[in-house]
Tab-separated table of C-alpha atoms and ligand atoms in Angstrom:
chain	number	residue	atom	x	y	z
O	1	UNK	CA	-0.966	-9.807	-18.163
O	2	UNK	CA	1.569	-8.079	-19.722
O	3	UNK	CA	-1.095	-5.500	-21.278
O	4	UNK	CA	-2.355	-4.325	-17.786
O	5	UNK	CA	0.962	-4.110	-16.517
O	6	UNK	CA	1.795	-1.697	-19.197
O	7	UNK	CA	-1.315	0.375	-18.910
O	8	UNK	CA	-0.536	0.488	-15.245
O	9	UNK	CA	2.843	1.318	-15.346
O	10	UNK	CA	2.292	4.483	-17.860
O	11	UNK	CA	-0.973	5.878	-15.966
O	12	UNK	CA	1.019	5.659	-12.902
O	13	UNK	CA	3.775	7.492	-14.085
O	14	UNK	CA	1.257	9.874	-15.448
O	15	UNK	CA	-0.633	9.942	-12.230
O	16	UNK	CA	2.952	11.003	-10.352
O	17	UNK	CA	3.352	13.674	-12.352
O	18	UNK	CA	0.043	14.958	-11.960
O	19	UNK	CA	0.354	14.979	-8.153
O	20	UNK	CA	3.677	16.565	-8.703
O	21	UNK	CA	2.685	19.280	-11.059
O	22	UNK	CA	-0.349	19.813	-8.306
O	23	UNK	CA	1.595	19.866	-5.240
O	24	UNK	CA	2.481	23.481	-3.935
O	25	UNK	CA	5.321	24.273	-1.730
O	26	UNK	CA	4.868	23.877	2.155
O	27	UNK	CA	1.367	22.236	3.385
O	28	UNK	CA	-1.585	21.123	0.757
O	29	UNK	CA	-4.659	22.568	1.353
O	30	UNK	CA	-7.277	19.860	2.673
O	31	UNK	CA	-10.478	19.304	0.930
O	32	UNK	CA	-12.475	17.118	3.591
O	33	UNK	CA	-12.449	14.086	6.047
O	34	UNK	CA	-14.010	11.063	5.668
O	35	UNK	CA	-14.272	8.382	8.144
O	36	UNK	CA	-13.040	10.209	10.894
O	37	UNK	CA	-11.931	14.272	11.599
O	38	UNK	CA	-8.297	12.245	10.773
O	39	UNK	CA	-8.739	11.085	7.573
O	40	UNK	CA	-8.166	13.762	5.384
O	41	UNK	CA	-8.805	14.138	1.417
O	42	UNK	CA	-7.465	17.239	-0.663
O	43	UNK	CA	-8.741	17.742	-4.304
O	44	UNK	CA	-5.241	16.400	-5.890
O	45	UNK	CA	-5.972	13.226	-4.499
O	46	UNK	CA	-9.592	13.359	-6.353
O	47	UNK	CA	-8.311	14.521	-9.532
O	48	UNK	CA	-5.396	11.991	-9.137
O	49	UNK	CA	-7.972	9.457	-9.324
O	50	UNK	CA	-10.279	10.677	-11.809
O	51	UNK	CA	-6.850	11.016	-14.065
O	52	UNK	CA	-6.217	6.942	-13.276
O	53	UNK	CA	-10.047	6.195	-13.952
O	54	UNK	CA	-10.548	8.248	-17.030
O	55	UNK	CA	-7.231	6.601	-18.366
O	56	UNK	CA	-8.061	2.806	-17.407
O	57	UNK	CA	-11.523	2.475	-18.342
O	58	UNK	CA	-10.665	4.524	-21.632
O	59	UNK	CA	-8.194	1.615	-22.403
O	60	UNK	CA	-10.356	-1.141	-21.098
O	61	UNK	CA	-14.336	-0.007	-20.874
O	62	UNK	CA	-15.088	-3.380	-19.317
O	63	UNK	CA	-12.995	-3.503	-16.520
O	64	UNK	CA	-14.108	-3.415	-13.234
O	65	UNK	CA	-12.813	-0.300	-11.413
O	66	UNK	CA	-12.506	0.257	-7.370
O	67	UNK	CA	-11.042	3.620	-5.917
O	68	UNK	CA	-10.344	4.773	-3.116
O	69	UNK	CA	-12.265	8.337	-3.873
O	70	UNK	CA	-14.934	7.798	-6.127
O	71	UNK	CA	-18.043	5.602	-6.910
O	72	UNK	CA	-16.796	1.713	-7.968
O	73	UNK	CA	-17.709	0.989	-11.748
O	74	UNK	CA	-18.983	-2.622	-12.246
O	75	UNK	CA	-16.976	-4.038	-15.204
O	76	UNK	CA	-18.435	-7.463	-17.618
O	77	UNK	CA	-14.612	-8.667	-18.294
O	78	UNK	CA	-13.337	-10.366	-15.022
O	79	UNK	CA	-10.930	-7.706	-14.760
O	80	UNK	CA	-10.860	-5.316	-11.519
O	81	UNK	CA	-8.749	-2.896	-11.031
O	82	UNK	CA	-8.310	-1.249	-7.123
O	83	UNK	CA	-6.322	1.951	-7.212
O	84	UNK	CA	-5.415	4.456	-4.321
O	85	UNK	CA	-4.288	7.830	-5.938
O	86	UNK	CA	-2.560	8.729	-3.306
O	87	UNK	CA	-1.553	6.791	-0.536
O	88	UNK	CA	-0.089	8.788	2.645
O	89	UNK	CA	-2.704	11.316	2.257
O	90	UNK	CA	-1.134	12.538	5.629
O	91	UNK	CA	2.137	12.894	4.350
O	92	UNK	CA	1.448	14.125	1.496
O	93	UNK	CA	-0.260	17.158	3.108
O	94	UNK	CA	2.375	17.999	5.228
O	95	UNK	CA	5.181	17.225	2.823
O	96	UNK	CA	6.682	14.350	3.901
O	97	UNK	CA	7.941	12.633	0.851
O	98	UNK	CA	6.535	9.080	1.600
O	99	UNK	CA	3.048	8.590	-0.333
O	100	UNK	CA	2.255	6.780	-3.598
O	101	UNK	CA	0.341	6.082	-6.212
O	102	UNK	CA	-1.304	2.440	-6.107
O	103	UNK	CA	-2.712	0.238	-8.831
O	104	UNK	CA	-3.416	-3.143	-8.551
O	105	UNK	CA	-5.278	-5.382	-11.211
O	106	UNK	CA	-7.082	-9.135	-10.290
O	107	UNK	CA	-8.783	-11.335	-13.058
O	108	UNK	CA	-11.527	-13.571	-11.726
O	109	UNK	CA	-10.239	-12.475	-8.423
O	110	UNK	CA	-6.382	-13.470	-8.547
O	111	UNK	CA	-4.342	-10.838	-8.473
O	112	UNK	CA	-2.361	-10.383	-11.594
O	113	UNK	CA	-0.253	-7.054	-11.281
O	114	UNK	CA	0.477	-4.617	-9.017
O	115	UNK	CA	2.342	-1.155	-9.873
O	116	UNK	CA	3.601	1.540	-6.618
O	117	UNK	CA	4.914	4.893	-7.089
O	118	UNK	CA	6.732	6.781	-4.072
O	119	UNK	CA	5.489	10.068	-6.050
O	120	UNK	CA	7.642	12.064	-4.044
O	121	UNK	CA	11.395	10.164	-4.990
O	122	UNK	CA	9.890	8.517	-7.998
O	123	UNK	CA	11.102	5.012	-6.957
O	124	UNK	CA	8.808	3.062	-8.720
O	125	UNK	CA	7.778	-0.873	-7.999
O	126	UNK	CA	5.874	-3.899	-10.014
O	127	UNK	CA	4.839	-7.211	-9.671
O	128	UNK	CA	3.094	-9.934	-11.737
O	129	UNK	CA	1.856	-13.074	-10.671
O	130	UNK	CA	4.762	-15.558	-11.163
O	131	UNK	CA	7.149	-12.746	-12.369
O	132	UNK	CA	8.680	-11.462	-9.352
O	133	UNK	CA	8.847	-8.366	-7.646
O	134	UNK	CA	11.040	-5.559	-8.869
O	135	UNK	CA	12.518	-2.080	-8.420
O	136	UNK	CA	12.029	-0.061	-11.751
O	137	UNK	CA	14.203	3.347	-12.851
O	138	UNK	CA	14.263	4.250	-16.508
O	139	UNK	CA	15.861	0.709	-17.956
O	140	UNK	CA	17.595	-0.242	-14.922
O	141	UNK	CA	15.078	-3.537	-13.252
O	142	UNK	CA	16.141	-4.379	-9.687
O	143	UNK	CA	14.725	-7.983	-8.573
O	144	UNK	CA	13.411	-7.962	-5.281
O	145	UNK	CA	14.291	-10.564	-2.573
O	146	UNK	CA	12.515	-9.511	0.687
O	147	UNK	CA	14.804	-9.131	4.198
O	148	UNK	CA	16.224	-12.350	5.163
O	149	UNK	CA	14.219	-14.262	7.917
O	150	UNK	CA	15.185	-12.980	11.592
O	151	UNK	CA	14.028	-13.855	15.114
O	152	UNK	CA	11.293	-11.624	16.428
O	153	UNK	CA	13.479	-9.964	18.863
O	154	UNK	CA	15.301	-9.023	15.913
O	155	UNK	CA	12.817	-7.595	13.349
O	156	UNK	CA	11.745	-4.091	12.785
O	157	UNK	CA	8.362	-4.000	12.294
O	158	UNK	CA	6.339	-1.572	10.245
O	159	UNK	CA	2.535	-0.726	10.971
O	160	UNK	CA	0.062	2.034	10.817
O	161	UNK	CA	-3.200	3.325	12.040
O	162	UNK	CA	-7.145	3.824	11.042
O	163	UNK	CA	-8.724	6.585	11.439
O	164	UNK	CA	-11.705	5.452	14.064
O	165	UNK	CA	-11.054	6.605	17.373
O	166	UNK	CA	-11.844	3.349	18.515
O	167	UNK	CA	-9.820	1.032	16.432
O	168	UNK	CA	-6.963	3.516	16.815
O	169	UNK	CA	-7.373	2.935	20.611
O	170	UNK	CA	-7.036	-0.892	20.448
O	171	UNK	CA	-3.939	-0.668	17.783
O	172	UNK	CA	-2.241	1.290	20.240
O	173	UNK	CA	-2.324	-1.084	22.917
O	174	UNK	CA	-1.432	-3.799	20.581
O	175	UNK	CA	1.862	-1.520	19.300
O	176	UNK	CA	2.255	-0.921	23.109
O	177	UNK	CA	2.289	-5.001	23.783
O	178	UNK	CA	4.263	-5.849	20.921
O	179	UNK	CA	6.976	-2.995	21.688
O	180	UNK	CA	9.354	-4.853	24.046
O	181	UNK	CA	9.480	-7.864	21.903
O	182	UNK	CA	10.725	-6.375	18.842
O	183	UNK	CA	13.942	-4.561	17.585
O	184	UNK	CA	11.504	-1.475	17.241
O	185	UNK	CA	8.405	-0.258	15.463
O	186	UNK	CA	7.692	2.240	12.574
O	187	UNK	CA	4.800	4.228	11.304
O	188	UNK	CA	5.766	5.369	8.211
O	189	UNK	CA	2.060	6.577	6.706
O	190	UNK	CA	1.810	4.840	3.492
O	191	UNK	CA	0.838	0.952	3.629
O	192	UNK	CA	1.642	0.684	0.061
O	193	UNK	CA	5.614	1.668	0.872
O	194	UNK	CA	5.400	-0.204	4.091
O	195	UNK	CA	5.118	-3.062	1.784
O	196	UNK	CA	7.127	-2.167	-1.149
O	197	UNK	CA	9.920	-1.601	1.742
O	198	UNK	CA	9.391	-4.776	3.106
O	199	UNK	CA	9.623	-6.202	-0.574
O	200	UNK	CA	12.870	-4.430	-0.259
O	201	UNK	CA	14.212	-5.506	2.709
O	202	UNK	CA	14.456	-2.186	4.146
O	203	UNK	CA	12.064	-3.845	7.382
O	204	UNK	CA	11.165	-7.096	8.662
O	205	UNK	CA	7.788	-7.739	8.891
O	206	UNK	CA	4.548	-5.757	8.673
O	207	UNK	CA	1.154	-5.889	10.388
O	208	UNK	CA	-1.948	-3.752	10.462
O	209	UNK	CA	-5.654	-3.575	11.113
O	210	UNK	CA	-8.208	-1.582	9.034
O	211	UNK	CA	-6.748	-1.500	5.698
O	212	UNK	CA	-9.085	-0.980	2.225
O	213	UNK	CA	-8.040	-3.096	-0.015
O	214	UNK	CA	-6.507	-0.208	-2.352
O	215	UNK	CA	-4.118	0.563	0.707
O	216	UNK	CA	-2.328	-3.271	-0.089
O	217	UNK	CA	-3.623	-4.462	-3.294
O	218	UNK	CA	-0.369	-3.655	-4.798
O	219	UNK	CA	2.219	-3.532	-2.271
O	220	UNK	CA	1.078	-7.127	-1.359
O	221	UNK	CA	1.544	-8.641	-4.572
O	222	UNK	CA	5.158	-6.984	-4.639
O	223	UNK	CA	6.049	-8.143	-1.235
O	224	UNK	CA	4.364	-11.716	-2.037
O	225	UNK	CA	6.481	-11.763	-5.399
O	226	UNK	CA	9.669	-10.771	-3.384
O	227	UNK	CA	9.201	-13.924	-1.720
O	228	UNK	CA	7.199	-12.561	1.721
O	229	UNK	CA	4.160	-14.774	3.010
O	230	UNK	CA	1.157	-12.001	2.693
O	231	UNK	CA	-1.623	-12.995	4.864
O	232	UNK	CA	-4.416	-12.649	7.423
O	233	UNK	CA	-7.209	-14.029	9.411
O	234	UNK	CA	-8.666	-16.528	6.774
O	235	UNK	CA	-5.103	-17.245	5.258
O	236	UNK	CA	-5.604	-14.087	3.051
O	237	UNK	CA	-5.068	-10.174	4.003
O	238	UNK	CA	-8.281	-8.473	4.732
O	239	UNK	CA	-9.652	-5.814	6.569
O	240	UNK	CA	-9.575	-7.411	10.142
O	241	UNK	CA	-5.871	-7.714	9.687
O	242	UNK	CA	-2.898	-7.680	7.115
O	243	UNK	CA	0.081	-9.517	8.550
O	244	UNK	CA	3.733	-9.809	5.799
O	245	UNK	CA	6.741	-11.449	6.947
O	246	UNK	CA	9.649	-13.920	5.141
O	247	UNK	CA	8.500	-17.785	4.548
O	248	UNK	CA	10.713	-18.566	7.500
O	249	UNK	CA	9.842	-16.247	10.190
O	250	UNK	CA	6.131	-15.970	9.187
O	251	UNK	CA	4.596	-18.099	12.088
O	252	UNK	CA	6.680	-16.761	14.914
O	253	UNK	CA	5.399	-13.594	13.876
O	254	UNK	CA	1.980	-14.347	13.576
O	255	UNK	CA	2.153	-15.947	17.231
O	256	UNK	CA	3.132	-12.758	18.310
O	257	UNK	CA	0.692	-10.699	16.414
O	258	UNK	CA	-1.899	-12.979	18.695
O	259	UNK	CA	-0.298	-12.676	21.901
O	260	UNK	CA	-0.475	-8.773	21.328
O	261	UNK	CA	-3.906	-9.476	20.717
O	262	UNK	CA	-3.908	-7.321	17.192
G	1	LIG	C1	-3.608	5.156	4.827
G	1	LIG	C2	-2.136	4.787	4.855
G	1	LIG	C3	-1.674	4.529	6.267
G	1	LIG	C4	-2.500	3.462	6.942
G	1	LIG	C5	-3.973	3.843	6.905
G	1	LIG	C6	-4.408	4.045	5.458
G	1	LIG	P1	-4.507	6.798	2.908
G	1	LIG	O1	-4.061	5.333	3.496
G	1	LIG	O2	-1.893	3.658	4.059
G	1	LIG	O3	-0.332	4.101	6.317
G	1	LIG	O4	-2.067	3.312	8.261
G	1	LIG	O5	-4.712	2.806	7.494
G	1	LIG	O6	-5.772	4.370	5.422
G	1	LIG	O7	-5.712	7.201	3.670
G	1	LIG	O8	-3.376	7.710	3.127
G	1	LIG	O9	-4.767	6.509	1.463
């Protein structure tokens, strides 16, 4: 475990510094859209993930490799690695210093490590299954703890948005539902830092619909290993809906979540 932490933590830090060597000043130039006129992609966020592939699959051939830009490699070692080179593609184009680099790494389908960059402030996160979540700069390691539990009338709660017209429609009524029951509602444009925030404590509770798995691979673990119940419709996250709060609060939130008919 330890291994692919390590290889994770130095191609992220590698992958930063790419983006930030890349970036110019003022707005990045976008490439393309994808799902939607919305969802952009510029060309740092492809070589960003070439960089991350190249370097993995250097180091470990046999691994598995999902991205969030490119083709997925099949992989013969139980290893899979699901990376987002730079999530907050929005903000990242206009400058708004909230997007990351994501890797996350499962073996046989358990998530093992997770590693988040906010390449903009360089405030870097990890996880590993069992080891806790923590805050990483240069030698100093900050354990994570999570918020403390809180009513739901007392919780500010972080989501976000797809990119389908149609979906974005229906989260927007759900935000609009859940609205007066809450202390208030962000959209901060990154689910990775949405999570890593939550992880610590800097919101209460998180929910979204639509997310790839490379948008909370990561920031999952780190929230789950800061002591946050992670889940969604089946008991796990998926892409129907991704749902974080504390232990303690978790099921008053999730009654909500239904009522607002997320
Ligand atoms: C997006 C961000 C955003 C979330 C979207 C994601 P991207 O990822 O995580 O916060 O609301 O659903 O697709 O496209 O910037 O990598």
């Amino acid at each position: 475990m330890s291994e692919l932490l390590d290889l994770a933590r130095s191609v992220a830090a590698d992958a930063a510094e790419h983006v930030r060597a890349l970036r110019p000043r003022g707005r990045v130039g976008v490439a393309g859209t994808k799902s939607s006129p919305t969802d952009l992609v510029t060309a740092i966020d492809r070589s960003c993930e070439e960089l991350i592939r190249a370097r993995i699959l250097t180091a470990r051939p046999d691994d598995a490799f999902v991205g969030e830009e490119g083709q997925d490699v099949a992989g013969t070692s139980g290893v899979e690695w699901i990376v987002d080179p730079i999530d907050g593609t929005v903000n990242f184009v206009y400058g708004i210093p909230r997007y990351a680099v994501s890797i996350a790494a499962r073996r046989d389908g358990v998530d093992e490590i997770g590693v988040v960059v906010n390449i903009a402030t360089g405030e870097a996160y990890e996880a590993t299954a069992g080891g806790g979540a923590w805050r990483v700069d240069g030698h100093e390691r900050t354990r994570l703890t999570g918020p403390p539990a809180a009513p739901v009338d007392q919780m500010l709660v972080a989501t976000g948005f797809n990119y389908v017209p149609s979906v974005r429609e229906h989260q927007a009524a759900a935000v609009g539902r859940m609205l007066p029951h809450v202390r208030d509602i962000r959209r901060i444009g990154a689910a990775a830092l949405d999570l890593t925030d939550l992880a610590e404590g800097r919101l209460d509770a998180y929910v979204e619909q639509g997310l790839k798995p490379w948008d909370h691979a990561a920031g999952a673990l780190i929230a789950r290993e800061a002591g946050l119940v992670v889940t969604g419709p089946g008991g796990v996250p998926d892409e129907r809906l991704v749902v974080a709060a504390p232990a303690a609060s978790v099921e008053e939130f999730l009654a909500l979540v239904e009522r607002c008919r997320f």
